[in-house]
C-alpha cells in the first residue's frame, strides 16, 4: 500500500511546555510532505523526526493565532539558508499576507526561492490543493478568529495486476496498463479472460481530517463521513465544557462525539491544555464514547489505514 | 557574594540543530534576569531552566538576524497569556520597531502589559540600562548588519561589617550604615576605632561581556579590560578564517586572542557553526592560546567570579 502517514511534531495548546510543543503535524502521502500548522520551534522537531525539509512544499495554517504559526518565519529562513529553490506554498485565512510578508521582506532578503501566500475563504469547503494522488479540501471550523480545518483525501487508484495470471496467460507487458484500466484479455486461441481474473481490487482511498481549533461543530460530520483518521482538538475535559465554549474549543468527549457522528475509523486527540498534568484523563474520556482513540504525542507517527 | 551568573539557553549559529538552539542567554544579577538575544524556541528552554518568567524585564538583542530574535514574538505572547502586567523593555539596533511592532499589534491585541522598544545607536559605547547594582553598556561590534554587544558591570558595593567587632565595641545597630559608609567609631571612653577594624573590604565588582556576532575587533579590548567572564563567538575554526572574515564572524583562535588582549579572567565560546560535529576542536583551539576557556552548552550555568 502506498505511504500515507501522519507525524506529530507538536500537540500542546496555547502555551508551549516542557512536555509539548504547540500545534504542528506533517502528513506524508506518497513521500510528499504536507505540513499543517507551524508552531514555534517546529523546525527543530522536524529535524528530530528526520523528515526531509526539501519534501515540504505546502504548509496549511488553520488560523493566525501564534501557537499555530510562530514557527513559519524561522522555517522559511532556514529553507533559505539550506539553499532551497522550489516555491513554498502557504495557505491560511485572510491576514497571512499582512503579517508574514513584511517579515519575509525584512529577514530573508536575497533568498533564492519564492514563498507564495494563499489566503483562503474560511466560510465554506473548497479544494485548495490537488495533484494526481491527493486533494486537500477545507473544513469550516468555528473559533474566535477565522479558522480552517483540512481534509486530505487520497484519489482512487487503479486495481493491482495479478502477476501469476499475467504469466499464466502469457500476456505481454505492453498490455498491463490496459488491463489495469479494466480491459479483458483474449488469448490467441480466442478465449476471453475476464478482467476480474487478472486483477485484484485497488486499495481503498484513504483520508485524514484535521479539526483544530474549533467548537464542537456537528454539521461538519457529513463532509468527513467515513474518514480513516480524524485529528480533533480536545483542549479540555467535559467538566470544563463552559470554558471550552467560552474560548471556542472542544472537550475530549465532544471530539469523540464528532468522531462517532462522522463515522471515523480512528480518532486522534490533541491540543491539550497545559492545565492538565497528563493526557490520560482526556484520552479516557474520549475512549469512553469512541474506543478507537489515540492521544497525540510529539514524535508519534501514525499510519492512515 | 551576591548572585551574578549566566545561563546558556542556546549557543548554535544560524541553523538550529538537534544539538543546539540558536543564541540566547540569561544573566542573573541579584535575582534580576536580563536576557541577551532571543532565538526561536527559547521560551521552552527558559521553562526547562526553571528561570522565573516574571523576573525578566529587559531583553537585549544584538542584531536583527533571525537566529538572534525569532523567539521574541512567542515570548511576548506567552508573557501576555501568563497575565503579565510589568513593562517589558527590549533593546536592539534600528529596525526593531518596524519589524516587531506590527507583529505585537497583530498577535497580542488586548494584552495587559506594555512592550517598550528601544532602538540603540550601534556605533559607539553607551550606557543603555542602569540601576543601583548594575549598568549595561553597549559594545560596538562589526557584523554584516548593525550589531551591538553588551557589557554588564556590577557597581561597587559597600564594605562588609565585621559582626565580631561590632559586638566587641557594643556599637548600636543604628550606626551600621554609617560604618559601612566609612565612618570610624568613638567609644564612650573616647577611644577612636578606625573603620578598617570594623569592616572587611567589599567584594570586587564583577563584569560580563557578550560579543556576538562579530569580526575579530581588537579595538574593543580596552573597553572590556579585566572583564571577569567574556562570551565571545567562535563560529569557525582558524582553518576557515577566510570564511569567518567573509561572513563577519570570528574563529575560536580569534576569540582567545581577544580574551588575551582584554585580560579577561575567563572565556566562554559559543555560536558554533553546524558544520562541525562537536565543539571539542573549537574549544581546543581557543584553549591553546587562552587556557581558561569553556564551551557554551544548553543548560550550562556559569557563576561570574
PDB file of N, CA, C and O in Angstrom, chain A residues 130-170:
ATOM      1  N   UNK A 130      -4.580  20.102  -5.191  1.00  0.00           N
ATOM      2  CA  UNK A 130      -4.935  18.848  -5.870  1.00  0.00           C
ATOM      3  C   UNK A 130      -3.761  18.408  -6.736  1.00  0.00           C
ATOM      4  O   UNK A 130      -3.148  19.218  -7.439  1.00  0.00           O
ATOM      5  N   UNK A 131      -3.409  17.150  -6.652  1.00  0.00           N
ATOM      6  CA  UNK A 131      -2.479  16.575  -7.631  1.00  0.00           C
ATOM      7  C   UNK A 131      -3.039  15.212  -8.034  1.00  0.00           C
ATOM      8  O   UNK A 131      -4.193  14.908  -7.713  1.00  0.00           O
ATOM      9  N   UNK A 132      -2.254  14.361  -8.718  1.00  0.00           N
ATOM     10  CA  UNK A 132      -2.897  13.157  -9.240  1.00  0.00           C
ATOM     11  C   UNK A 132      -3.159  12.108  -8.170  1.00  0.00           C
ATOM     12  O   UNK A 132      -3.923  11.179  -8.372  1.00  0.00           O
ATOM     13  N   UNK A 133      -2.590  12.319  -6.957  1.00  0.00           N
ATOM     14  CA  UNK A 133      -2.843  11.316  -5.922  1.00  0.00           C
ATOM     15  C   UNK A 133      -3.633  11.812  -4.720  1.00  0.00           C
ATOM     16  O   UNK A 133      -4.132  11.017  -3.947  1.00  0.00           O
ATOM     17  N   UNK A 134      -3.763  13.117  -4.570  1.00  0.00           N
ATOM     18  CA  UNK A 134      -4.413  13.618  -3.356  1.00  0.00           C
ATOM     19  C   UNK A 134      -5.117  14.952  -3.613  1.00  0.00           C
ATOM     20  O   UNK A 134      -4.705  15.723  -4.493  1.00  0.00           O
ATOM     21  N   UNK A 135      -6.179  15.175  -2.841  1.00  0.00           N
ATOM     22  CA  UNK A 135      -6.783  16.509  -2.835  1.00  0.00           C
ATOM     23  C   UNK A 135      -6.894  16.987  -1.393  1.00  0.00           C
ATOM     24  O   UNK A 135      -7.006  16.187  -0.463  1.00  0.00           O
ATOM     25  N   UNK A 136      -6.829  18.299  -1.230  1.00  0.00           N
ATOM     26  CA  UNK A 136      -6.979  18.890   0.101  1.00  0.00           C
ATOM     27  C   UNK A 136      -8.149  19.869   0.060  1.00  0.00           C
ATOM     28  O   UNK A 136      -8.140  20.829  -0.721  1.00  0.00           O
ATOM     29  N   UNK A 137      -9.142  19.601   0.896  1.00  0.00           N
ATOM     30  CA  UNK A 137     -10.347  20.423   0.937  1.00  0.00           C
ATOM     31  C   UNK A 137     -10.436  21.084   2.304  1.00  0.00           C
ATOM     32  O   UNK A 137     -10.071  20.471   3.309  1.00  0.00           O
ATOM     33  N   UNK A 138     -10.902  22.313   2.344  1.00  0.00           N
ATOM     34  CA  UNK A 138     -11.004  22.996   3.636  1.00  0.00           C
ATOM     35  C   UNK A 138     -12.253  22.550   4.396  1.00  0.00           C
ATOM     36  O   UNK A 138     -13.243  22.102   3.805  1.00  0.00           O
ATOM     37  N   UNK A 139     -12.180  22.675   5.710  1.00  0.00           N
ATOM     38  CA  UNK A 139     -13.304  22.363   6.602  1.00  0.00           C
ATOM     39  C   UNK A 139     -13.599  23.641   7.391  1.00  0.00           C
ATOM     40  O   UNK A 139     -12.696  24.170   8.050  1.00  0.00           O
ATOM     41  N   UNK A 140     -14.816  24.149   7.325  1.00  0.00           N
ATOM     42  CA  UNK A 140     -15.100  25.398   8.050  1.00  0.00           C
ATOM     43  C   UNK A 140     -15.214  25.142   9.558  1.00  0.00           C
ATOM     44  O   UNK A 140     -16.149  24.480  10.007  1.00  0.00           O
ATOM     45  N   UNK A 141     -14.246  25.622  10.305  1.00  0.00           N
ATOM     46  CA  UNK A 141     -14.261  25.447  11.760  1.00  0.00           C
ATOM     47  C   UNK A 141     -14.830  26.700  12.423  1.00  0.00           C
ATOM     48  O   UNK A 141     -15.027  27.724  11.764  1.00  0.00           O
ATOM     49  N   UNK A 142     -15.096  26.603  13.716  1.00  0.00           N
ATOM     50  CA  UNK A 142     -15.630  27.762  14.430  1.00  0.00           C
ATOM     51  C   UNK A 142     -14.743  28.085  15.630  1.00  0.00           C
ATOM     52  O   UNK A 142     -14.755  27.367  16.631  1.00  0.00           O
ATOM     53  N   UNK A 143     -13.949  29.142  15.472  1.00  0.00           N
ATOM     54  CA  UNK A 143     -13.038  29.546  16.531  1.00  0.00           C
ATOM     55  C   UNK A 143     -13.200  31.053  16.750  1.00  0.00           C
ATOM     56  O   UNK A 143     -14.025  31.684  16.101  1.00  0.00           O
ATOM     57  N   UNK A 144     -12.383  31.631  17.615  1.00  0.00           N
ATOM     58  CA  UNK A 144     -12.540  33.055  17.931  1.00  0.00           C
ATOM     59  C   UNK A 144     -12.179  33.938  16.747  1.00  0.00           C
ATOM     60  O   UNK A 144     -12.637  35.077  16.646  1.00  0.00           O
ATOM     61  N   UNK A 145     -11.306  33.428  15.882  1.00  0.00           N
ATOM     62  CA  UNK A 145     -10.946  34.140  14.653  1.00  0.00           C
ATOM     63  C   UNK A 145     -11.148  33.159  13.500  1.00  0.00           C
ATOM     64  O   UNK A 145     -11.294  31.953  13.739  1.00  0.00           O
ATOM     65  N   UNK A 146     -11.173  33.630  12.237  1.00  0.00           N
ATOM     66  CA  UNK A 146     -11.368  32.712  11.119  1.00  0.00           C
ATOM     67  C   UNK A 146     -10.417  31.521  11.204  1.00  0.00           C
ATOM     68  O   UNK A 146      -9.216  31.696  11.433  1.00  0.00           O
ATOM     69  N   UNK A 147     -10.965  30.334  11.040  1.00  0.00           N
ATOM     70  CA  UNK A 147     -10.187  29.108  11.275  1.00  0.00           C
ATOM     71  C   UNK A 147     -10.629  28.020  10.300  1.00  0.00           C
ATOM     72  O   UNK A 147     -11.823  27.841  10.049  1.00  0.00           O
ATOM     73  N   UNK A 148      -9.664  27.314   9.768  1.00  0.00           N
ATOM     74  CA  UNK A 148      -9.908  26.357   8.691  1.00  0.00           C
ATOM     75  C   UNK A 148      -9.324  24.992   9.055  1.00  0.00           C
ATOM     76  O   UNK A 148      -8.152  24.895   9.430  1.00  0.00           O
ATOM     77  N   UNK A 149     -10.128  23.942   8.923  1.00  0.00           N
ATOM     78  CA  UNK A 149      -9.593  22.589   9.012  1.00  0.00           C
ATOM     79  C   UNK A 149      -9.225  22.104   7.617  1.00  0.00           C
ATOM     80  O   UNK A 149      -9.584  22.736   6.617  1.00  0.00           O
ATOM     81  N   UNK A 150      -8.493  20.998   7.540  1.00  0.00           N
ATOM     82  CA  UNK A 150      -8.067  20.486   6.239  1.00  0.00           C
ATOM     83  C   UNK A 150      -8.362  18.991   6.133  1.00  0.00           C
ATOM     84  O   UNK A 150      -8.121  18.237   7.078  1.00  0.00           O
ATOM     85  N   UNK A 151      -8.875  18.607   4.969  1.00  0.00           N
ATOM     86  CA  UNK A 151      -9.314  17.238   4.723  1.00  0.00           C
ATOM     87  C   UNK A 151      -8.477  16.682   3.563  1.00  0.00           C
ATOM     88  O   UNK A 151      -8.584  17.167   2.428  1.00  0.00           O
ATOM     89  N   UNK A 152      -7.611  15.729   3.887  1.00  0.00           N
ATOM     90  CA  UNK A 152      -6.712  15.134   2.896  1.00  0.00           C
ATOM     91  C   UNK A 152      -7.339  13.844   2.381  1.00  0.00           C
ATOM     92  O   UNK A 152      -7.513  12.903   3.143  1.00  0.00           O
ATOM     93  N   UNK A 153      -7.630  13.796   1.090  1.00  0.00           N
ATOM     94  CA  UNK A 153      -8.262  12.600   0.520  1.00  0.00           C
ATOM     95  C   UNK A 153      -7.398  12.031  -0.603  1.00  0.00           C
ATOM     96  O   UNK A 153      -7.084  12.726  -1.574  1.00  0.00           O
ATOM     97  N   UNK A 154      -7.052  10.777  -0.430  1.00  0.00           N
ATOM     98  CA  UNK A 154      -6.352  10.058  -1.485  1.00  0.00           C
ATOM     99  C   UNK A 154      -7.297   9.879  -2.653  1.00  0.00           C
ATOM    100  O   UNK A 154      -8.493   9.654  -2.453  1.00  0.00           O
ATOM    101  N   UNK A 155      -6.766   9.945  -3.865  1.00  0.00           N
ATOM    102  CA  UNK A 155      -7.625   9.645  -5.008  1.00  0.00           C
ATOM    103  C   UNK A 155      -7.662   8.139  -5.228  1.00  0.00           C
ATOM    104  O   UNK A 155      -6.696   7.447  -4.901  1.00  0.00           O
ATOM    105  N   UNK A 156      -8.770   7.618  -5.782  1.00  0.00           N
ATOM    106  CA  UNK A 156      -8.847   6.170  -6.029  1.00  0.00           C
ATOM    107  C   UNK A 156      -7.694   5.751  -6.942  1.00  0.00           C
ATOM    108  O   UNK A 156      -7.322   6.487  -7.854  1.00  0.00           O
ATOM    109  N   UNK A 157      -7.133   4.616  -6.668  1.00  0.00           N
ATOM    110  CA  UNK A 157      -6.041   4.113  -7.509  1.00  0.00           C
ATOM    111  C   UNK A 157      -6.561   2.999  -8.406  1.00  0.00           C
ATOM    112  O   UNK A 157      -7.670   2.483  -8.213  1.00  0.00           O
ATOM    113  N   UNK A 158      -5.767   2.606  -9.395  1.00  0.00           N
ATOM    114  CA  UNK A 158      -6.151   1.518 -10.303  1.00  0.00           C
ATOM    115  C   UNK A 158      -6.003   0.176  -9.580  1.00  0.00           C
ATOM    116  O   UNK A 158      -5.274   0.084  -8.594  1.00  0.00           O
ATOM    117  N   UNK A 159      -6.674  -0.857 -10.084  1.00  0.00           N
ATOM    118  CA  UNK A 159      -6.539  -2.171  -9.441  1.00  0.00           C
ATOM    119  C   UNK A 159      -5.107  -2.705  -9.581  1.00  0.00           C
ATOM    120  O   UNK A 159      -4.340  -2.245 -10.415  1.00  0.00           O
ATOM    121  N   UNK A 160      -4.768  -3.676  -8.741  1.00  0.00           N
ATOM    122  CA  UNK A 160      -3.454  -4.322  -8.816  1.00  0.00           C
ATOM    123  C   UNK A 160      -3.483  -5.419  -9.876  1.00  0.00           C
ATOM    124  O   UNK A 160      -4.478  -6.143 -10.011  1.00  0.00           O
ATOM    125  N   UNK A 161      -2.402  -5.537 -10.599  1.00  0.00           N
ATOM    126  CA  UNK A 161      -2.235  -6.646 -11.549  1.00  0.00           C
ATOM    127  C   UNK A 161      -1.938  -7.935 -10.792  1.00  0.00           C
ATOM    128  O   UNK A 161      -1.169  -7.919  -9.830  1.00  0.00           O
ATOM    129  N   UNK A 162      -2.552  -9.068 -11.207  1.00  0.00           N
ATOM    130  CA  UNK A 162      -2.176 -10.378 -10.636  1.00  0.00           C
ATOM    131  C   UNK A 162      -1.040 -10.942 -11.487  1.00  0.00           C
ATOM    132  O   UNK A 162      -1.274 -11.466 -12.578  1.00  0.00           O
ATOM    133  N   UNK A 163       0.160 -10.845 -10.958  1.00  0.00           N
ATOM    134  CA  UNK A 163       1.344 -11.269 -11.701  1.00  0.00           C
ATOM    135  C   UNK A 163       1.219 -12.731 -12.161  1.00  0.00           C
ATOM    136  O   UNK A 163       1.558 -13.081 -13.300  1.00  0.00           O
ATOM    137  N   UNK A 164       0.667 -13.590 -11.278  1.00  0.00           N
ATOM    138  CA  UNK A 164       0.560 -15.015 -11.609  1.00  0.00           C
ATOM    139  C   UNK A 164      -0.352 -15.240 -12.825  1.00  0.00           C
ATOM    140  O   UNK A 164      -0.046 -16.037 -13.723  1.00  0.00           O
ATOM    141  N   UNK A 165      -1.430 -14.476 -12.900  1.00  0.00           N
ATOM    142  CA  UNK A 165      -2.360 -14.634 -14.031  1.00  0.00           C
ATOM    143  C   UNK A 165      -1.738 -14.114 -15.328  1.00  0.00           C
ATOM    144  O   UNK A 165      -1.888 -14.716 -16.409  1.00  0.00           O
ATOM    145  N   UNK A 166      -1.029 -12.972 -15.202  1.00  0.00           N
ATOM    146  CA  UNK A 166      -0.363 -12.395 -16.375  1.00  0.00           C
ATOM    147  C   UNK A 166       0.605 -13.414 -16.972  1.00  0.00           C
ATOM    148  O   UNK A 166       0.658 -13.630 -18.192  1.00  0.00           O
ATOM    149  N   UNK A 167       1.373 -14.073 -16.061  1.00  0.00           N
ATOM    150  CA  UNK A 167       2.331 -15.090 -16.514  1.00  0.00           C
ATOM    151  C   UNK A 167       1.600 -16.291 -17.131  1.00  0.00           C
ATOM    152  O   UNK A 167       1.967 -16.766 -18.208  1.00  0.00           O
ATOM    153  N   UNK A 168       0.567 -16.758 -16.444  1.00  0.00           N
ATOM    154  CA  UNK A 168      -0.137 -17.970 -16.885  1.00  0.00           C
ATOM    155  C   UNK A 168      -0.738 -17.797 -18.283  1.00  0.00           C
ATOM    156  O   UNK A 168      -0.730 -18.717 -19.100  1.00  0.00           O
ATOM    157  N   UNK A 169      -1.231 -16.586 -18.559  1.00  0.00           N
ATOM    158  CA  UNK A 169      -1.867 -16.353 -19.869  1.00  0.00           C
ATOM    159  C   UNK A 169      -0.899 -15.719 -20.875  1.00  0.00           C
ATOM    160  O   UNK A 169      -1.316 -15.316 -21.962  1.00  0.00           O
ATOM    161  N   UNK A 170       0.387 -15.619 -20.501  1.00  0.00           N
ATOM    162  CA  UNK A 170       1.417 -15.059 -21.394  1.00  0.00           C
ATOM    163  C   UNK A 170       0.995 -13.702 -21.946  1.00  0.00           C
ATOM    164  O   UNK A 170       1.118 -13.427 -23.140  1.00  0.00           O
TER     165      UNK A 170
END
